[in-house]
Coordinates of C-alpha atoms and ligand atoms in Angstrom, one line a residue:
M1 CA 47.9 73.8 49.8
S2 CA 45.8 75.7 52.4
R3 CA 46.7 77.8 55.1
R4 CA 49.9 77.6 57.0
L5 CA 50.1 76.5 60.5
P6 CA 50.0 79.1 62.9
V7 CA 53.5 78.8 64.9
R8 CA 53.9 80.4 68.3
S9 CA 56.8 80.7 70.9
S10 CA 56.8 78.6 74.2
P11 CA 56.7 80.5 77.2
S12 CA 59.9 79.1 78.7
S13 CA 61.7 79.6 75.3
T14 CA 61.0 82.2 72.5
S15 CA 63.8 79.8 70.1
D16 CA 61.5 76.5 70.7
P17 CA 58.3 77.2 68.9
V18 CA 55.6 74.6 70.1
N19 CA 54.4 72.2 67.8
R20 CA 50.9 72.2 67.4
C21 CA 48.8 68.8 66.1
H22 CA 48.0 69.8 62.2
I23 CA 44.8 67.2 62.4
C24 CA 43.3 68.2 65.7
G25 CA 45.0 71.5 67.0
S26 CA 45.9 70.0 70.0
S27 CA 49.5 71.3 71.4
N28 CA 49.7 67.6 73.4
V29 CA 52.2 66.8 70.7
D30 CA 55.5 65.0 71.1
K31 CA 58.8 64.8 69.2
L32 CA 59.2 61.2 67.9
P33 CA 62.9 60.5 68.3
Q34 CA 64.5 59.0 65.3
D35 CA 68.1 57.8 66.3
G36 CA 71.0 57.8 64.2
T37 CA 71.7 60.0 60.7
P38 CA 68.1 61.6 60.1
F39 CA 66.5 59.7 57.0
R40 CA 67.1 60.7 53.7
L41 CA 63.4 61.8 51.7
V42 CA 62.0 60.9 48.4
S43 CA 59.3 62.9 46.9
S44 CA 55.7 61.4 46.4
D45 CA 56.4 61.2 42.8
V46 CA 60.2 59.4 43.7
Q47 CA 63.1 61.9 43.0
P48 CA 65.6 62.5 45.8
V49 CA 64.7 65.5 47.7
D50 CA 67.2 67.5 50.4
G51 CA 66.2 67.9 53.8
A52 CA 65.0 65.9 56.6
A53 CA 61.7 65.6 58.5
E54 CA 60.8 66.1 62.3
Y55 CA 58.5 63.6 63.3
L56 CA 55.4 64.1 65.7
F57 CA 53.1 62.2 67.7
C58 CA 49.5 63.6 68.7
G59 CA 48.5 62.8 71.9
N60 CA 45.1 63.8 71.5
C61 CA 44.2 62.2 68.0
S62 CA 47.2 59.5 68.0
A63 CA 47.9 60.8 64.3
V64 CA 51.8 60.4 63.4
Q65 CA 52.9 63.1 61.6
K66 CA 55.7 65.6 60.3
A67 CA 56.3 68.8 61.6
V68 CA 54.5 71.4 59.0
T69 CA 57.1 74.1 59.0
P70 CA 57.4 76.9 56.8
Q71 CA 60.5 75.3 55.6
W72 CA 58.3 72.0 55.2
Q73 CA 55.9 73.9 52.9
A74 CA 58.5 75.2 50.9
M75 CA 59.8 71.5 50.3
A76 CA 56.1 70.6 49.4
N77 CA 55.8 73.6 46.9
R78 CA 59.1 72.6 45.1
I79 CA 58.1 69.2 44.6
Y80 CA 54.7 70.1 43.4
A81 CA 56.3 72.5 41.0
N82 CA 58.2 69.9 39.1
Y83 CA 55.8 67.0 40.0
D84 CA 56.4 64.4 37.3
I85 CA 53.9 61.2 38.3
N86 CA 55.0 57.8 37.2
H87 CA 57.9 58.9 35.2
Q88 CA 59.4 55.6 35.9
S89 CA 57.0 54.2 33.4
L90 CA 56.2 57.3 31.7
G91 CA 53.2 58.2 33.2
A92 CA 51.5 54.4 33.4
E93 CA 50.5 53.9 37.2
P94 CA 51.4 50.7 38.7
M95 CA 49.7 47.5 38.5
V96 CA 48.0 45.8 41.4
F97 CA 47.9 42.1 41.6
D98 CA 45.9 39.5 43.2
T99 CA 42.8 41.3 44.9
A100 CA 39.4 40.2 45.6
K101 CA 38.7 42.7 42.9
G102 CA 41.5 41.1 40.1
S103 CA 44.5 42.5 38.8
G104 CA 45.1 45.6 37.2
P105 CA 45.8 49.5 37.3
R106 CA 45.6 50.4 40.6
S107 CA 42.9 53.3 39.8
L108 CA 40.8 50.3 38.3
I109 CA 40.9 48.1 41.1
L110 CA 40.2 51.0 43.5
L111 CA 36.8 52.1 41.6
R112 CA 35.8 48.5 41.0
N113 CA 35.8 48.3 44.6
F114 CA 33.7 51.8 45.0
L115 CA 31.1 50.7 42.5
D116 CA 30.7 47.1 44.5
K117 CA 29.6 49.3 47.7
V118 CA 28.0 52.2 45.7
D119 CA 25.2 51.8 43.6
L120 CA 25.7 54.6 40.7
P121 CA 23.6 55.4 38.1
E122 CA 24.4 55.5 34.4
T123 CA 25.1 58.9 34.4
G124 CA 26.4 61.7 37.0
R125 CA 29.3 63.7 37.2
L126 CA 32.5 63.1 38.9
L127 CA 35.5 65.3 40.0
D128 CA 39.0 63.9 40.5
F129 CA 40.8 66.2 42.6
G130 CA 44.6 65.9 42.3
C131 CA 44.0 64.3 39.1
S132 CA 47.6 64.1 37.8
N133 CA 47.8 62.7 34.2
G134 CA 43.9 61.6 34.5
N135 CA 44.7 57.6 35.3
L136 CA 41.7 57.6 37.2
L137 CA 39.6 59.5 35.0
K138 CA 40.5 57.1 32.3
S139 CA 39.8 54.0 34.4
F140 CA 36.2 55.8 35.5
H141 CA 35.3 56.6 31.9
G142 CA 35.8 52.5 31.0
L143 CA 33.4 51.7 34.0
R144 CA 30.5 54.4 33.4
P145 CA 31.0 55.7 30.0
A146 CA 28.2 58.4 30.2
W147 CA 29.2 60.3 33.0
R148 CA 30.8 63.9 32.7
L149 CA 34.0 64.1 34.5
S150 CA 36.5 66.5 35.7
G151 CA 40.1 66.7 36.9
Q152 CA 41.6 69.2 39.5
E153 CA 45.4 70.1 39.5
L154 CA 47.7 73.1 41.5
F155 CA 49.2 73.5 38.3
D156 CA 48.2 73.4 34.2
T157 CA 50.9 70.9 33.4
W158 CA 48.3 67.9 32.5
R159 CA 45.6 70.3 31.3
D160 CA 45.7 69.5 27.9
T161 CA 46.3 65.8 28.6
V162 CA 43.2 65.4 30.6
L163 CA 40.8 67.6 28.9
A164 CA 41.7 65.2 25.8
L165 CA 41.0 62.1 27.5
P166 CA 37.0 60.6 26.7
G167 CA 34.2 61.9 28.7
V168 CA 36.2 64.9 30.6
E169 CA 34.3 68.2 30.5
A170 CA 36.6 70.4 32.7
F171 CA 39.9 70.7 34.0
Y172 CA 40.5 72.9 37.0
S173 CA 43.6 74.3 38.5
G174 CA 44.7 75.8 41.7
A175 CA 44.2 74.5 45.3
E176 CA 40.5 75.9 45.6
P177 CA 39.2 76.5 42.2
S178 CA 35.5 77.6 41.7
Y179 CA 33.7 74.6 40.5
D180 CA 31.1 74.7 37.8
G181 CA 28.1 72.9 39.6
T182 CA 28.0 70.0 42.1
F183 CA 29.4 66.5 41.5
D184 CA 27.9 62.9 42.5
V185 CA 31.3 61.7 43.3
I186 CA 34.4 63.3 44.5
S187 CA 37.8 61.4 44.3
L188 CA 40.4 62.1 46.6
S189 CA 43.0 59.5 45.8
H190 CA 46.4 60.3 47.5
V191 CA 45.5 63.6 48.3
L192 CA 44.6 64.2 52.0
E193 CA 48.4 62.9 53.1
H194 CA 49.6 65.7 51.6
L195 CA 47.6 68.5 53.3
Q196 CA 48.2 70.9 56.2
D197 CA 44.3 70.4 57.6
P198 CA 42.6 67.5 55.9
A199 CA 39.5 68.2 57.7
A200 CA 38.9 71.3 57.0
F201 CA 39.2 71.0 53.3
L202 CA 37.1 67.7 53.4
K203 CA 34.6 69.8 54.8
R204 CA 35.0 72.6 52.1
I205 CA 35.2 70.2 49.2
A206 CA 32.1 68.4 50.7
C207 CA 29.9 71.4 49.9
R208 CA 30.4 70.5 46.3
L209 CA 28.5 67.1 46.4
S210 CA 25.1 66.9 45.0
D211 CA 22.4 65.7 47.2
R212 CA 23.2 62.1 47.2
G213 CA 26.9 62.4 46.7
R214 CA 29.9 60.4 47.8
I215 CA 33.6 60.9 48.3
L216 CA 36.1 57.9 47.7
I217 CA 39.5 58.3 49.5
A218 CA 42.4 56.5 49.6
S219 CA 45.8 57.1 51.5
P220 CA 48.5 55.1 52.0
N221 CA 48.1 53.4 55.2
L222 CA 51.1 53.6 57.8
R223 CA 50.4 50.4 59.6
Q224 CA 51.2 48.3 56.5
N225 CA 53.7 51.0 54.9
P226 CA 56.4 52.1 56.8
I227 CA 58.3 53.4 54.0
D228 CA 55.4 56.2 53.9
L229 CA 57.7 57.8 56.7
V230 CA 60.2 58.9 54.2
N231 CA 58.1 60.0 51.9
A232 CA 58.8 64.0 52.0
D233 CA 55.3 65.3 50.8
H234 CA 53.4 63.5 53.3
C235 CA 52.7 65.2 56.2
T236 CA 50.1 62.9 57.7
H237 CA 50.7 59.2 58.0
F238 CA 47.1 57.8 58.1
E239 CA 46.1 54.7 60.2
E240 CA 42.2 53.8 60.4
H241 CA 41.7 55.7 63.5
S242 CA 43.4 59.3 62.2
L243 CA 41.7 58.8 59.1
S244 CA 38.4 58.1 60.8
Y245 CA 38.9 61.0 62.9
V246 CA 39.7 63.5 60.4
I247 CA 36.4 62.4 58.5
D248 CA 34.8 62.7 61.6
K249 CA 35.7 66.0 62.4
A250 CA 34.6 67.2 58.6
G251 CA 31.2 66.4 59.6
L252 CA 31.2 63.6 57.3
S253 CA 29.7 60.0 57.7
T254 CA 32.0 57.1 56.9
E255 CA 30.2 54.3 54.8
L256 CA 33.2 52.3 54.4
L257 CA 36.9 52.4 55.9
S258 CA 38.8 49.2 54.8
S259 CA 42.7 48.6 54.7
R260 CA 41.9 45.4 52.8
L261 CA 40.8 46.8 49.3
L262 CA 44.5 47.8 47.9
P263 CA 48.1 46.7 48.9
K264 CA 49.1 49.4 52.0
E265 CA 46.2 51.7 51.3
L266 CA 43.4 52.9 53.3
V267 CA 40.0 53.2 51.4
A268 CA 36.8 55.3 52.4
I269 CA 33.6 55.9 50.9
V270 CA 32.2 59.1 52.9
A271 CA 28.7 60.9 52.7
P272 CA 27.1 64.0 54.1
R273 CA 26.1 63.0 57.7
R274 CA 22.3 63.4 57.9
G275 CA 20.4 64.1 61.0
Q276 CA 23.5 63.8 63.5
E277 CA 24.5 67.7 63.5
G278 CA 26.3 68.8 66.4
R279 CA 27.6 65.8 67.4
S280 CA 30.8 66.2 69.2
V281 CA 34.0 64.5 67.9
Q282 CA 36.1 62.6 69.9
P283 CA 39.3 61.2 69.0
T284 CA 39.8 57.6 68.8
D285 CA 42.2 56.0 71.4
S286 CA 45.1 54.4 69.9
A287 CA 47.8 54.3 72.3
D288 CA 50.2 51.6 70.5
A289 CA 50.3 53.9 67.3
K290 CA 53.3 55.7 68.8
E291 CA 55.3 52.6 69.7
R292 CA 54.4 51.1 66.3
C293 CA 55.8 54.4 64.5
L294 CA 59.4 54.0 66.8
F295 CA 59.6 50.4 66.0
Y296 CA 58.8 51.5 62.1
F297 CA 62.3 53.5 62.9
R298 CA 64.1 50.8 64.3
L299 CA 63.0 48.8 61.1
L300 CA 64.0 51.4 58.6
E301 CA 67.3 51.9 60.6
E302 CA 67.9 48.0 60.2
V303 CA 67.2 48.0 56.4
R304 CA 69.5 50.9 55.8
K305 CA 72.1 49.2 57.8
A306 CA 71.7 45.9 56.0
G307 CA 71.5 47.3 52.6
R308 CA 75.2 49.0 53.3
A309 CA 76.4 45.8 54.1
A310 CA 75.1 44.1 51.1
A311 CA 76.4 46.7 49.3
A312 CA 79.9 46.3 50.8
E313 CA 79.8 42.3 49.5
K314 CA 80.0 42.6 46.3
R315 CA 79.3 44.3 42.8
P316 CA 77.3 44.2 40.6
F317 CA 74.8 45.8 43.1
G318 CA 71.3 46.2 42.4
I319 CA 68.1 47.6 44.7
M320 CA 64.9 45.3 43.8
G321 CA 61.8 48.1 42.9
S322 CA 61.7 51.3 41.3
S323 CA 59.5 53.5 44.0
I324 CA 59.9 54.7 47.0
A325 CA 61.8 52.3 48.9
A326 CA 64.2 51.8 46.4
C327 CA 64.9 55.2 45.8
W328 CA 65.4 55.8 49.5
M329 CA 67.7 52.8 49.6
N330 CA 69.7 54.3 46.4
L331 CA 70.0 57.6 48.5
E332 CA 71.0 56.0 51.4
L333 CA 73.8 54.0 49.8
A334 CA 74.8 56.8 47.9
G335 CA 77.1 55.7 44.8
A336 CA 77.1 52.1 45.6
V337 CA 74.1 51.1 43.4
D338 CA 75.0 49.7 39.8
F339 CA 71.0 49.2 38.6
F340 CA 67.5 48.8 39.7
V341 CA 65.4 45.7 39.3
D342 CA 61.6 45.7 38.5
E343 CA 59.0 43.2 37.4
D344 CA 56.8 45.8 35.8
P345 CA 57.1 45.7 32.1
D346 CA 56.0 49.3 32.2
R347 CA 59.1 50.5 33.9
V348 CA 62.0 48.0 32.7
G349 CA 64.2 49.6 30.1
H350 CA 63.8 53.3 31.9
Q351 CA 65.8 54.6 34.5
L352 CA 65.5 56.0 38.3
T353 CA 68.0 58.6 38.9
G354 CA 70.0 58.3 36.4
L355 CA 70.2 54.5 37.0
P356 CA 68.8 51.6 34.8
I357 CA 65.6 49.6 35.6
L358 CA 66.3 46.0 34.7
P359 CA 63.8 42.9 34.3
P360 CA 65.2 40.1 36.8
A361 CA 65.9 38.1 33.8
E362 CA 68.4 40.8 32.8
V363 CA 70.3 41.3 35.9
P364 CA 74.5 40.2 35.3
P365 CA 74.9 36.8 36.4
G366 CA 76.4 36.4 40.2
S367 CA 74.7 40.0 41.0
L368 CA 74.0 40.8 44.1
V369 CA 70.2 42.5 44.7
F370 CA 69.1 44.0 47.9
I371 CA 65.0 44.0 48.6
P372 CA 63.9 46.8 50.9
M373 CA 60.6 45.4 51.2
S374 CA 58.5 43.3 54.0
V375 CA 59.6 39.5 54.1
P376 CA 56.4 38.5 52.4
V377 CA 57.1 40.6 49.5
A378 CA 61.1 39.7 49.4
E379 CA 59.8 36.0 49.3
K380 CA 57.4 35.9 46.7
I381 CA 60.0 37.5 44.6
M382 CA 62.8 34.9 45.1
A383 CA 60.4 32.3 44.4
R384 CA 59.4 33.8 41.2
C385 CA 63.0 34.5 40.5
R386 CA 64.4 31.2 41.8
E387 CA 65.8 29.9 38.4
L388 CA 68.1 33.1 38.0
P389 CA 71.7 33.7 39.0
I390 CA 70.9 36.4 41.6
D391 CA 71.9 36.3 45.4
F392 CA 69.5 38.2 46.8
R393 CA 69.6 40.0 50.5
F394 CA 66.6 41.1 52.6
V395 CA 66.1 42.0 56.4
A396 CA 64.5 38.8 58.2
S397 CA 62.6 41.4 60.8
N398 CA 61.0 43.6 58.4
R399 CA 57.3 42.4 58.7
P400 CA 55.1 45.8 59.6
V401 CA 52.9 45.4 62.5
Ligands
ZN1 ZN1 46.1 65.3 67.1

């Protein structure tokens, strides 16, 4: 969405380009070795993707990232040109359950948390950058019906859909469109992890804030969500320290940064910094982030092996879920999967990669279902399905650290 990363040749070899951190620009970047066959990749809108990732760790800002090469950029552009958000549920967004702000559509829970921390007036203007089909705009309108809302997307795919939503006054397309006026809130829900230079982008978009404006950020948290590593178009895998560094580098001040408001996500509220101009930005030290990522590689390898063993055990064979982890597992087990299983009523009855998504109650008796999720999630699923004749498998060491 922004400039390409400059790639230069190393002094010792013209065929071995020096990798630079796309967060801080440092050349103190190491390749993170992933043993075994390269992991298959899945797009953020849950479609199979050809190609493999090169993983890097920055010794300066401790960010885990994918190498942003011309090939990676071309792959991301192909994904965005055909983006089909939440296609497994015909556009309905995923639900989250049992948070401190209740259960409901993800964007609604995100916004309830935001309104809990920020005293928003009854009128104002909001821009949802990366609005897709407008789920966050719909949720926001329900909470502040008098606000004037705008959406932005790379392409015009959802222009008419978004403009038809109540409260919406404008739709902008393109990576950096020319906006009309300023905004009191700019939401960046699942945006920064896609960008080659998130700090520079944040700094530019913050110029569109009104005097007392805020930016609301939500991004996947690698620490709670190792499967994010196989998300093809996510080039940064944020943890608290790396997101904090990016916000600081953009010259913004963090009012809140939490990993506890939404499952597996980081949520931040930021505002223009006042009275601290010129302060130097120091990367946050997080020496254990590299080891944690290498552990996650081993964990995904274990899940892949266990999935293959389970698929070889007996048929019919299904995979629990219909999001990134399930789609990834199906790719890794090419041809061995008969169906997906999901408890989300918006998803059952639809398909993922041509296979049916069944509710647990409709899984053929005696089937084996592999759960590619963490142990706590697997245990909850099995407890809810304990009356059903399903043989479950999961990986006992699958516990993010
Ligand atoms: Zn860095």
